[in-house]
mmCIF file of C-alpha atoms and ligand atoms in Angstrom:
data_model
loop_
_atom_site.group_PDB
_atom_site.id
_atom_site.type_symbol
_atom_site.label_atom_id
_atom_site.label_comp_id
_atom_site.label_asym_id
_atom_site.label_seq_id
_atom_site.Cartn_x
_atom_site.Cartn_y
_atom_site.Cartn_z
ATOM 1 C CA UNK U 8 204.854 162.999 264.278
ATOM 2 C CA UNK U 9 207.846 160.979 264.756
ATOM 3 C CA UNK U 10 210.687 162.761 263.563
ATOM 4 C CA UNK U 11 214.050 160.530 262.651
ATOM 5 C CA UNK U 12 217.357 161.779 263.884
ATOM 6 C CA UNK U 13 220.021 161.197 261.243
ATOM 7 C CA UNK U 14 223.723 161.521 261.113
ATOM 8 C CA UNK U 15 225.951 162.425 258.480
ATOM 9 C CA UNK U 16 226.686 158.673 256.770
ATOM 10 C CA UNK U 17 226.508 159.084 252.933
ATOM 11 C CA UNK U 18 223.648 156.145 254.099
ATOM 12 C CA UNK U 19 221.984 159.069 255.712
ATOM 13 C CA UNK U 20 222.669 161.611 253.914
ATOM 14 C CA UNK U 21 220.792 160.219 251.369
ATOM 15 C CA UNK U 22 217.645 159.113 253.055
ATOM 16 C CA UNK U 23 217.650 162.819 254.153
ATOM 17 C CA UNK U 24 217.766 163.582 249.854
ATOM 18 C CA UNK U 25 215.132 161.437 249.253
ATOM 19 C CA UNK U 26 212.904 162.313 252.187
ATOM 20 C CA UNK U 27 213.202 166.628 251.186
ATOM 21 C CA UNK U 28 212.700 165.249 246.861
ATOM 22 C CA UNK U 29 209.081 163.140 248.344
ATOM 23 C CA UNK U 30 208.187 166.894 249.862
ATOM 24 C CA UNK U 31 208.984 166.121 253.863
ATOM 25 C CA UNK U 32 210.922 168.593 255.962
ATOM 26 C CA UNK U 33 214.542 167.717 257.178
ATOM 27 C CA UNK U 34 216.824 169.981 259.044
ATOM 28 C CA UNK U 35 219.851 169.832 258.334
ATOM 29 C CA UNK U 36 223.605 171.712 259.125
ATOM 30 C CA UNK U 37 225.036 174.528 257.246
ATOM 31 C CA UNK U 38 228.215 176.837 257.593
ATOM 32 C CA UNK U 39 226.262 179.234 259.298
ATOM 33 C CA UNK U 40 223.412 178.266 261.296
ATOM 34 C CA UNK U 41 221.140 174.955 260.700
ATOM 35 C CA UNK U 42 218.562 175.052 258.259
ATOM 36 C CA UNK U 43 215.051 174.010 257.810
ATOM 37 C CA UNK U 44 214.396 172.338 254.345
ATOM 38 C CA UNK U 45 211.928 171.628 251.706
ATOM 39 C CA UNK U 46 211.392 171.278 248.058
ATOM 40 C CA UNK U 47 211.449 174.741 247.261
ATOM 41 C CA UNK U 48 209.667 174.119 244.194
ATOM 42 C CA UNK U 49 206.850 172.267 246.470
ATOM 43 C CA UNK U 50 204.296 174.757 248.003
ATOM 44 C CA UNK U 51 202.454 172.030 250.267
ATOM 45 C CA UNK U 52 205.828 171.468 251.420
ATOM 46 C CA UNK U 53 207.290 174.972 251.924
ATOM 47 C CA UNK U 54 203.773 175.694 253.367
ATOM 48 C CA UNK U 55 204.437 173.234 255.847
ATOM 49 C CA UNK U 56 207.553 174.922 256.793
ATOM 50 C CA UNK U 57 206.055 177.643 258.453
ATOM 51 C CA UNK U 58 203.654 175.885 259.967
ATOM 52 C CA UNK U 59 206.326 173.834 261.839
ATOM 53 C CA UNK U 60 208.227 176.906 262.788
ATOM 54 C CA UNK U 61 205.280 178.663 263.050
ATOM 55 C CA UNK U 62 206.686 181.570 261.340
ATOM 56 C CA UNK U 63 204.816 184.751 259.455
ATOM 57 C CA UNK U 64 203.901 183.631 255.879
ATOM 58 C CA UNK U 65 205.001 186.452 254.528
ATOM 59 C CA UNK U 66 208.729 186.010 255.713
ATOM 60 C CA UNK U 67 210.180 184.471 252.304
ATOM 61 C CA UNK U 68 212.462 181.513 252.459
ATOM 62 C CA UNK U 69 216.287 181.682 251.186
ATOM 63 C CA UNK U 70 216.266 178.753 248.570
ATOM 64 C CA UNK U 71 219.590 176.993 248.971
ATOM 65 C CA UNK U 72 221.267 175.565 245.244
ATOM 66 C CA UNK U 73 224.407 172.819 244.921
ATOM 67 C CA UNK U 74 225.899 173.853 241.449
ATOM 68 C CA UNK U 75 226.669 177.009 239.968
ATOM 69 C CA UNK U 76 224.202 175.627 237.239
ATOM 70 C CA UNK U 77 221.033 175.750 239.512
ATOM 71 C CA UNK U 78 221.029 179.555 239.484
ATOM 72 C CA UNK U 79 219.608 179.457 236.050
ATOM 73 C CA UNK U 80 216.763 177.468 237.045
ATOM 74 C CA UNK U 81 215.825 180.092 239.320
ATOM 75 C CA UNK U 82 216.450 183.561 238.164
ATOM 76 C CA UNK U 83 217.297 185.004 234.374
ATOM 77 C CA UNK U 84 219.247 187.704 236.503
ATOM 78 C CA UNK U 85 223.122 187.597 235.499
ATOM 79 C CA UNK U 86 224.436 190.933 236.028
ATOM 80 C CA UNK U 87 228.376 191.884 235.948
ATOM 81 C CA UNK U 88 227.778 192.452 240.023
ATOM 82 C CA UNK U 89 226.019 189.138 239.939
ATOM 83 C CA UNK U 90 228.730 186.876 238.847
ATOM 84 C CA UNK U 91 231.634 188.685 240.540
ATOM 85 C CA UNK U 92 229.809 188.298 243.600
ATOM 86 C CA UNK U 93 228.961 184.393 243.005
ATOM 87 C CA UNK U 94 231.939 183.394 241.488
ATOM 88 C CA UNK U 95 234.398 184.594 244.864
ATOM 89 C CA UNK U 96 231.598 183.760 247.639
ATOM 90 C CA UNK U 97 230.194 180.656 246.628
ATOM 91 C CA UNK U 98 229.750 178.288 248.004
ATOM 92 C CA UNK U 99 229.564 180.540 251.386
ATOM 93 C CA UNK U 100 227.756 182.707 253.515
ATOM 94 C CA UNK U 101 226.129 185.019 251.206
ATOM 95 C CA UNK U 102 222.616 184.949 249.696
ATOM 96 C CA UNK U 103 221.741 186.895 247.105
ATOM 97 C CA UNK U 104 218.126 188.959 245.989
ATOM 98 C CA UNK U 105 217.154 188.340 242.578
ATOM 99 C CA UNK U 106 214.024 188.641 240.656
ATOM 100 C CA UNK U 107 212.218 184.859 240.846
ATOM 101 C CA UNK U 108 211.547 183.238 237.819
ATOM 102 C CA UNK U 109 207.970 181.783 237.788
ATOM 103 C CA UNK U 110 208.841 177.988 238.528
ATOM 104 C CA UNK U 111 209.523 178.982 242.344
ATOM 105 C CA UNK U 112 206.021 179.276 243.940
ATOM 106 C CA UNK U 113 204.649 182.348 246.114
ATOM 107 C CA UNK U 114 204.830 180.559 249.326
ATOM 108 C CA UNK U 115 208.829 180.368 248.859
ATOM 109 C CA UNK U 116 208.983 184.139 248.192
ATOM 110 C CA UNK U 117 206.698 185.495 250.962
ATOM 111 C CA UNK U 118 204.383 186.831 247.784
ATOM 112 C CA UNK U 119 207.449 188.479 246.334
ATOM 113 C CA UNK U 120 208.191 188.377 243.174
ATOM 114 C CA UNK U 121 211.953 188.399 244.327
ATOM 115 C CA UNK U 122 213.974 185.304 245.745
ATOM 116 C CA UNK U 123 216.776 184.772 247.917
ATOM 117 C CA UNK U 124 219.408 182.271 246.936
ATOM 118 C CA UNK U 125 222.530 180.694 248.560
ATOM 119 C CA UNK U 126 225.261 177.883 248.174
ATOM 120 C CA UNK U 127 226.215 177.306 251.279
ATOM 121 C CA UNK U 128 229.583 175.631 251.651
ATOM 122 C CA UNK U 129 228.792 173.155 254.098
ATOM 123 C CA UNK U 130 229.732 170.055 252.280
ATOM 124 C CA UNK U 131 226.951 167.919 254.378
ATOM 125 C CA UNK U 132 224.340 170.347 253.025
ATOM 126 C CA UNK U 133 225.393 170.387 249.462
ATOM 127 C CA UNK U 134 224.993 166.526 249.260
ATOM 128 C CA UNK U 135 221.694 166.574 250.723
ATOM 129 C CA UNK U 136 220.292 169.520 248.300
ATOM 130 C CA UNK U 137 222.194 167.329 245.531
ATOM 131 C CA UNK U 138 221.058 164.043 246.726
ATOM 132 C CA UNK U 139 217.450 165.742 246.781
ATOM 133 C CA UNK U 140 217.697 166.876 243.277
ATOM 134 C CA UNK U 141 215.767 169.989 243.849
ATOM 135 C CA UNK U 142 216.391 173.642 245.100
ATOM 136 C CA UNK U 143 216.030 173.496 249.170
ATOM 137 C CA UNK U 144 214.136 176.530 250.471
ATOM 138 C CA UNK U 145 216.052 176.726 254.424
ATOM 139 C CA UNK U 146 214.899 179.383 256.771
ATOM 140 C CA UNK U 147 216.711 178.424 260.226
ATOM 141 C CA UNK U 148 215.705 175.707 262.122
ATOM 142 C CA UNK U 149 214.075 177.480 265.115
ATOM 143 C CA UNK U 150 210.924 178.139 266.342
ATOM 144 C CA UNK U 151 209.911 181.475 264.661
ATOM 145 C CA UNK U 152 211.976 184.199 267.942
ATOM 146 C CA UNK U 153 213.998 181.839 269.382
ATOM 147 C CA UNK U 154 217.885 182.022 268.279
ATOM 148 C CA UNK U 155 218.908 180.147 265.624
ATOM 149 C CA UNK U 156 220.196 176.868 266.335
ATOM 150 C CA UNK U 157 223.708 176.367 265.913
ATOM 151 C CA UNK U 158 223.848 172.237 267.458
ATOM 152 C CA UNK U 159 221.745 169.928 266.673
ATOM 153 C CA UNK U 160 220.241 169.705 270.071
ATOM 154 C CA UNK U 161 219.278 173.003 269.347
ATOM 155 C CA UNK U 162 216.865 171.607 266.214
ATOM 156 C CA UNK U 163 215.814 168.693 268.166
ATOM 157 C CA UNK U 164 214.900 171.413 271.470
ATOM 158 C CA UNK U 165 212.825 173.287 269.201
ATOM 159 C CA UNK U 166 211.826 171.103 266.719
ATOM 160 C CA UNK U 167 211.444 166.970 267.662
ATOM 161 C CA UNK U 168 208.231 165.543 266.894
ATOM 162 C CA UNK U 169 206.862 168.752 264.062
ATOM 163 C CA UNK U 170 209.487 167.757 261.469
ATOM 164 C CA UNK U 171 209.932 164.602 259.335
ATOM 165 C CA UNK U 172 213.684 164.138 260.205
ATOM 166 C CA UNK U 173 217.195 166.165 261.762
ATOM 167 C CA UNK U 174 220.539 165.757 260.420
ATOM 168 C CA UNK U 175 222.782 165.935 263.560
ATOM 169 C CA UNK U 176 226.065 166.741 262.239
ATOM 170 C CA UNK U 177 229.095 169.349 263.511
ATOM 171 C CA UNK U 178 228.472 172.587 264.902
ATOM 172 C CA UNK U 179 228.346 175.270 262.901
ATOM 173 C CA UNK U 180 231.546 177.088 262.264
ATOM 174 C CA UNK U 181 229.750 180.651 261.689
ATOM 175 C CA UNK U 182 227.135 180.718 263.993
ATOM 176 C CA UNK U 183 225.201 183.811 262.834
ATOM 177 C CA UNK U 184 223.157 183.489 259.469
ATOM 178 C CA UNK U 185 224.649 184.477 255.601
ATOM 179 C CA UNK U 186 224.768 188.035 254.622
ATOM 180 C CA UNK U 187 221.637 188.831 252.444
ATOM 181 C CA UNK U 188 222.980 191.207 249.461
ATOM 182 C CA UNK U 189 219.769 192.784 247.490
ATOM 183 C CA UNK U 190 221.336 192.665 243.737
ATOM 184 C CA UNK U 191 217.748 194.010 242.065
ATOM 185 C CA UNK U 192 218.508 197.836 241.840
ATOM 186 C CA UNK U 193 221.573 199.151 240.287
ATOM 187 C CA UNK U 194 223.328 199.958 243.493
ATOM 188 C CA UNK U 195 223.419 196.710 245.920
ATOM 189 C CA UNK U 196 222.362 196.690 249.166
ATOM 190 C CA UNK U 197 223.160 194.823 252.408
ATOM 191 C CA UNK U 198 219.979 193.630 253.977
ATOM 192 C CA UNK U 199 221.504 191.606 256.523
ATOM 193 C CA UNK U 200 225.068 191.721 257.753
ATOM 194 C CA UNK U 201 226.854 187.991 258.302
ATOM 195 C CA UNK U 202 230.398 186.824 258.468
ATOM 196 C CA UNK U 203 231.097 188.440 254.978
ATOM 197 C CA UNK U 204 231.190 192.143 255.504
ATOM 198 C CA UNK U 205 230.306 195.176 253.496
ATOM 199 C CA UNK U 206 233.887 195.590 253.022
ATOM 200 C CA UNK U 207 234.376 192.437 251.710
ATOM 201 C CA UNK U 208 231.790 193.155 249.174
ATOM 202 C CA UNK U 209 232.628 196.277 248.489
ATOM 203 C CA UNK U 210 236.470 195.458 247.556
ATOM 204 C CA UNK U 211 235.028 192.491 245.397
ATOM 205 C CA UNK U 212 232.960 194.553 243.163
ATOM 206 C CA UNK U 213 234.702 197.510 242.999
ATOM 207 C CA UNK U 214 232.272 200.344 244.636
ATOM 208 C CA UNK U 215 231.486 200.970 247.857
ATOM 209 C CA UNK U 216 228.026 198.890 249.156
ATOM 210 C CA UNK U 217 225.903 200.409 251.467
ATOM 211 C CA UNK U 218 223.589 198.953 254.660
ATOM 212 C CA UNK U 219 220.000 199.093 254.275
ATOM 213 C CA UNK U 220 219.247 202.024 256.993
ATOM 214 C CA UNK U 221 216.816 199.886 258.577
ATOM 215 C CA UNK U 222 219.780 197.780 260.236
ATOM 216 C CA UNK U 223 221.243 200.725 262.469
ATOM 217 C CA UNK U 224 217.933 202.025 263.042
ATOM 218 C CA UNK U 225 215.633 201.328 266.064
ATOM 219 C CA UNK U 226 212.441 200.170 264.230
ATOM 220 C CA UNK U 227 209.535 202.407 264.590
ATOM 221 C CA UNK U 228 205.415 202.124 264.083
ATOM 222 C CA UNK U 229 206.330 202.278 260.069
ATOM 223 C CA UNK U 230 209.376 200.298 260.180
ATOM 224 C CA UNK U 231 209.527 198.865 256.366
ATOM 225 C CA UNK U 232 212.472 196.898 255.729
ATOM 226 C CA UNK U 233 213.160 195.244 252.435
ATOM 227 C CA UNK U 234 213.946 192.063 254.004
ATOM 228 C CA UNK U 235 210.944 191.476 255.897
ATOM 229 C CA UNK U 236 212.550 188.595 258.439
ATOM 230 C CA UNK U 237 214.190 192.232 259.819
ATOM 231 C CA UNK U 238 210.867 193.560 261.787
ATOM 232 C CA UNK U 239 209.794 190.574 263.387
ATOM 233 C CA UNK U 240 211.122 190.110 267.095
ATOM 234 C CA UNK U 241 214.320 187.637 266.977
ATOM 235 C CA UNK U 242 216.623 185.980 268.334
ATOM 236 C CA UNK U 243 215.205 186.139 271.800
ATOM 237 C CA UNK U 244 215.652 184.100 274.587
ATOM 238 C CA UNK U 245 213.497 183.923 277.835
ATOM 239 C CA UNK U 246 215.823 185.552 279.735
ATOM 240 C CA UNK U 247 216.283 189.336 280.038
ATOM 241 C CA UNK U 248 219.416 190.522 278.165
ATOM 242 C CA UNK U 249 221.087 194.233 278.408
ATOM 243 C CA UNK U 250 223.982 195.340 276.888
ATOM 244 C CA UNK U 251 226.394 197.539 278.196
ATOM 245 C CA UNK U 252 229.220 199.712 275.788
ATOM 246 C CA UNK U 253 232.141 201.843 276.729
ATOM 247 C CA UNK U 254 235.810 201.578 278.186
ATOM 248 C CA UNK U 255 236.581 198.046 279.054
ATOM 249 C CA UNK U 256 237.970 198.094 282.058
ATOM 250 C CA UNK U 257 234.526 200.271 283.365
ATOM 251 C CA UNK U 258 232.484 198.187 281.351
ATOM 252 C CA UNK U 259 233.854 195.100 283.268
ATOM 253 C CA UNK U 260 233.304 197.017 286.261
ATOM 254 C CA UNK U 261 229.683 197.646 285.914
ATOM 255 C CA UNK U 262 229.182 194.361 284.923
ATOM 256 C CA UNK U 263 230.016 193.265 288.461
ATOM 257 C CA UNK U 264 228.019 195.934 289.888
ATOM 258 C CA UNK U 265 225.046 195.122 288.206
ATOM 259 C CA UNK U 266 224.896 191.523 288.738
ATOM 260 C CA UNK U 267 225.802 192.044 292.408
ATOM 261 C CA UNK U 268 222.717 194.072 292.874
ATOM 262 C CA UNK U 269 220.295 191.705 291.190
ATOM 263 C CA UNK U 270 221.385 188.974 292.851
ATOM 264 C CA UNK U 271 220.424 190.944 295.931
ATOM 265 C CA UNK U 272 217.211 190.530 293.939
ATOM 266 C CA UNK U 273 217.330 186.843 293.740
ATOM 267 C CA UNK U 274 217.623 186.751 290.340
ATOM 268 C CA UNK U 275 220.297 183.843 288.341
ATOM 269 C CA UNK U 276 222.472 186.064 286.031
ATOM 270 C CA UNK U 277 225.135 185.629 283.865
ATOM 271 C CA UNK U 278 227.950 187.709 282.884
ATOM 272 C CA UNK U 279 228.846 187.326 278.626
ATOM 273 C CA UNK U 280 232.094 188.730 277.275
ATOM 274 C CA UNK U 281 233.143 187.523 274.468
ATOM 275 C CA UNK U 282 237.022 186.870 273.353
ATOM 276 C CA UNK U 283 236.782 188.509 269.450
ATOM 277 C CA UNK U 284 233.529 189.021 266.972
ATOM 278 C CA UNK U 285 234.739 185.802 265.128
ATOM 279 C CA UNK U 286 234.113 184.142 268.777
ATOM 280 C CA UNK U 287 230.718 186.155 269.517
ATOM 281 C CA UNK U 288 229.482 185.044 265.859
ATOM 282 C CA UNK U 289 229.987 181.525 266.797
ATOM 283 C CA UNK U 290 228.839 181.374 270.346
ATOM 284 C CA UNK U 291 225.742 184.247 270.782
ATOM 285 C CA UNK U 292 222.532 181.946 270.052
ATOM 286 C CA UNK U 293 224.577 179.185 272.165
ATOM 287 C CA UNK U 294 225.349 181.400 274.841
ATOM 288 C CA UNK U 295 221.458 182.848 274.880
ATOM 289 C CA UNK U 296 220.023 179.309 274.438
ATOM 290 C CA UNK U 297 222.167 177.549 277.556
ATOM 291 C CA UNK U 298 221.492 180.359 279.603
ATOM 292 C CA UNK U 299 217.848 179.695 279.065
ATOM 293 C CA UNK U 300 218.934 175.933 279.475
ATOM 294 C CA UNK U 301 219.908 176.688 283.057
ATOM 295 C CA UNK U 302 216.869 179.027 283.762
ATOM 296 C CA UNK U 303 218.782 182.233 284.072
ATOM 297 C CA UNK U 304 217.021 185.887 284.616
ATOM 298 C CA UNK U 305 219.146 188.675 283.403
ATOM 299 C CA UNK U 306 222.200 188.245 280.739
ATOM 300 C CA UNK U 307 224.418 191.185 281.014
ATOM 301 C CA UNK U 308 226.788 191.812 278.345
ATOM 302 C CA UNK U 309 229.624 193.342 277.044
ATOM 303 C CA UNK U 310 229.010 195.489 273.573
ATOM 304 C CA UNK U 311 231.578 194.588 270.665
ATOM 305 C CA UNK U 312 232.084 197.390 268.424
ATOM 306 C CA UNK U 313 229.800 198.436 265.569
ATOM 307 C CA UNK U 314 232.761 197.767 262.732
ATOM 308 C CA UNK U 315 233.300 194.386 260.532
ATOM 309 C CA UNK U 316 231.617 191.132 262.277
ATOM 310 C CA UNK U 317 231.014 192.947 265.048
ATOM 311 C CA UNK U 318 228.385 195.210 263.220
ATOM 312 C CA UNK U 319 226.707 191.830 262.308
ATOM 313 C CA UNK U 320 226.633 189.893 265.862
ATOM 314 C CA UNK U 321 225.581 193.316 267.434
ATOM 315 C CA UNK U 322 222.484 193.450 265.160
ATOM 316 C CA UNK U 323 221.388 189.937 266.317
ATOM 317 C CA UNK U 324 222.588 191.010 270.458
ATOM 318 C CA UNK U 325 220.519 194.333 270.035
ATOM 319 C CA UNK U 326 217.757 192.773 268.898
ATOM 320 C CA UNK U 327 217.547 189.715 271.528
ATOM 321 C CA UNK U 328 217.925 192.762 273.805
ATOM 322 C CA UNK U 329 215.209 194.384 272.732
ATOM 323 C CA UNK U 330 217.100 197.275 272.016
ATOM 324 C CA UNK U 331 217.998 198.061 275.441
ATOM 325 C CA UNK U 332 221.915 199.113 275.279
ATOM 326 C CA UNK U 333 223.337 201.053 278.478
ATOM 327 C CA UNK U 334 226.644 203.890 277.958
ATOM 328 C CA UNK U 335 229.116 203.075 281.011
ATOM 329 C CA UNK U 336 230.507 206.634 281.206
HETATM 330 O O1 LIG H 28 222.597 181.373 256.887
HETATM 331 C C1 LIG H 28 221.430 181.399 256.498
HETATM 332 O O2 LIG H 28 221.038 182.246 255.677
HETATM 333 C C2 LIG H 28 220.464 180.357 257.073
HETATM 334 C C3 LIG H 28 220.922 178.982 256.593
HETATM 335 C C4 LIG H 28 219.972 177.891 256.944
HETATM 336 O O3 LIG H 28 221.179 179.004 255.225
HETATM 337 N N1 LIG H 28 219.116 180.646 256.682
HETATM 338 C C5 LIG H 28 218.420 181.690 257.196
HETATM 339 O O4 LIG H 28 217.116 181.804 256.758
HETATM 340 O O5 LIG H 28 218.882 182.458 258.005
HETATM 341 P P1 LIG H 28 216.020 182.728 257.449
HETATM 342 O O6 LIG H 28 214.765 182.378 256.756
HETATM 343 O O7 LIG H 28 216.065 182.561 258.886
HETATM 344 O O8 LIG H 28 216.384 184.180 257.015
HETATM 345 C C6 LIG H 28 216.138 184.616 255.687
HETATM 346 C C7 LIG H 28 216.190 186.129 255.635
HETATM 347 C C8 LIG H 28 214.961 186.742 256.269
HETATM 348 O O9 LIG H 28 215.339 187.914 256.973
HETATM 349 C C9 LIG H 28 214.106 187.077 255.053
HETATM 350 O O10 LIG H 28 213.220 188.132 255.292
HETATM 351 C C10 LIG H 28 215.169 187.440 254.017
HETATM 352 O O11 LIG H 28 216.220 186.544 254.269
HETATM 353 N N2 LIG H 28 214.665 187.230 252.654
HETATM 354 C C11 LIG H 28 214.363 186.062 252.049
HETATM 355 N N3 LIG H 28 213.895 186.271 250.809
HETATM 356 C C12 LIG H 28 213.920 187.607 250.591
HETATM 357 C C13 LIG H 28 213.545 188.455 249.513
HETATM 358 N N4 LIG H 28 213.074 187.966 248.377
HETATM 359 N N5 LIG H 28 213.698 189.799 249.667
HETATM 360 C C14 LIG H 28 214.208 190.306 250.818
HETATM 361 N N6 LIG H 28 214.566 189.555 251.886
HETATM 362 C C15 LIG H 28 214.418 188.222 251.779
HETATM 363 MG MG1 LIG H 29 215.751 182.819 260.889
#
């Protein structure tokens, strides 16, 4: 398949419309990370989507809305939590779980009879969704395990010639994916930390929001998240990656050591500390995808701490990883 590389014209922005309303997939930027779209509505299409990421069918798709308005066509949900929650982070980086109204077809949900819903606040990807005149079901647009794709070289790496067309536009700000918020039981929970923290939430609606356990947890043999994207392996890159906590100045130290020591090894490493969580949310899956890039063996890197946004890029580091986080005593 030829797949057309677009830019962000209103001319293109358009076509890209047009193409995702006929039922083709089109990648396209968000806030966060960039996402893979189709006519959420459309099950050939959303089908389609995980064939081209190839991607476990039953990891449900967050379907991505415009206008306030849309969230009716999807859900008959409007709680008190609901609206506080929508009405101060949207458009942004928060989805929300709701039970699906029948319109939205099984392949969007995963088989569950929930959905996830966002409005980003990418101002590219609201035109498109509104210029396509449907509801845009956008997992990221990666190959299922690889990082998400924060450039659009990063679509076009993974993704050139499986797709019907990429919008190349800026770099996402973000850089890690929305916060997923289950709102279906009477207490919400955070299935997925992002750039909008429990706190946040938590001040906004008044009560204090807890994590789903499974996100500070190892996962085990009967490791059952509620958010099933959580137990499939992520965000990895080819490269080995360890991580490596404690005093700064020793961490730095190690660091050093370590890479001294496989390089006696042969092996191309690379040292990653990053600046501030803001800066590790925006540069991780560019980081781990260059250093693939330039073939390197073993990433060693510097922990953030496990508070705020640096609870959220630490659950994407642990996991591309594998878990495998040293104490520098
Ligand atoms: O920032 C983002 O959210 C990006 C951009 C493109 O919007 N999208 C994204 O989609 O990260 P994806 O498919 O890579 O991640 C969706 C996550 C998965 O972990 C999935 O399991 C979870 O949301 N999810 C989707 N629907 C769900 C549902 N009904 N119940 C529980 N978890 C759900
Ligand atoms: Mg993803």
């Amino acid at each position: 398949m030829k797949t057309r590389i677009l830019n962000t014209t209103e001319e293109d922005l358009k076509i890209a419309g047009k193409l995702l309303n006929s039922g083709k997939l089109v990648a396209f930027p968000t806030e966060t990370v960039y996402g893979l779209g189709a006519d959420a509505l459309n099950s050939t299409a959303c089908k389609n989507v995980y064939i081209a990421k190839g991607r476990p069918v039953d990891n449900p798709m967050i379907v991505h809305i415009a206008r306030m308005e849309d969230l009716k066509l999807l859900t008959d949900d409007m709680t008190e939590d609901i609206t506080k929650l929508t009405n101060h982070f949207w458009p942004g980086p928060l989805t929300i779980i709701v039970n699906a109204k029948d319109i939205i077809p099984k392949v969007t949900t995963g088989g569950l009879d929930t959905v996830a819903i966002r409005m980003p606040e990418s101002l590219v990807a609201r035109k498109i969704i509104e210029y396509s005149n449907c509801p845009i079901a956008a997992p990221s647009a990666n190959l299922s395990g690889k990082p998400s794709p924060t450039k659009g070289s990063h679509v076009i790496d993974d993704l050139d010639g499986k797709i019907d067309a990429i919008v190349v536009g800026d770099d996402c700000k973000v850089g890690i994916e929305s916060t997923v918020i289950d709102m279906t039981d009477s207490v919400p929970v955070v299935l997925r930390p992002g750039i909008i923290t429990k706190e946040e939430i938590s001040k906004v609606l008044g009560k204090d929001i807890p994590y789903d356990k499974n996100l500070y947890e190892k996962p085990s043999g009967d490791f059952k998240p509620k958010s099933p994207g959580m137990k499939y392996k992520h965000y990895s890159p080819d490269a080995k990656v360890v991580i490596f906590k404690g005093e700064k100045e020793k961490v730095e130290e190690r660091l050093i050591k370590e890479k001294e020591e496989a390089e006696k090894n042969n092996l191309k490493v690379e040292i990653v500390e990053f600046e501030s969580d803001t800066i590790a949310a925006r540069d991780l899956f560019k980081v781990l995808r260059d250093c693939d890039k330039r073939k390197v063996d073993l990433i060693l890197i510097s922990s953030l701490e496990f508070t705020g946004v640096g609870f959220s890029v630490m659950n994407r580091m642990l996991r591309s990883a594998g878990y495998n986080i040293i104490d520098v005593e």
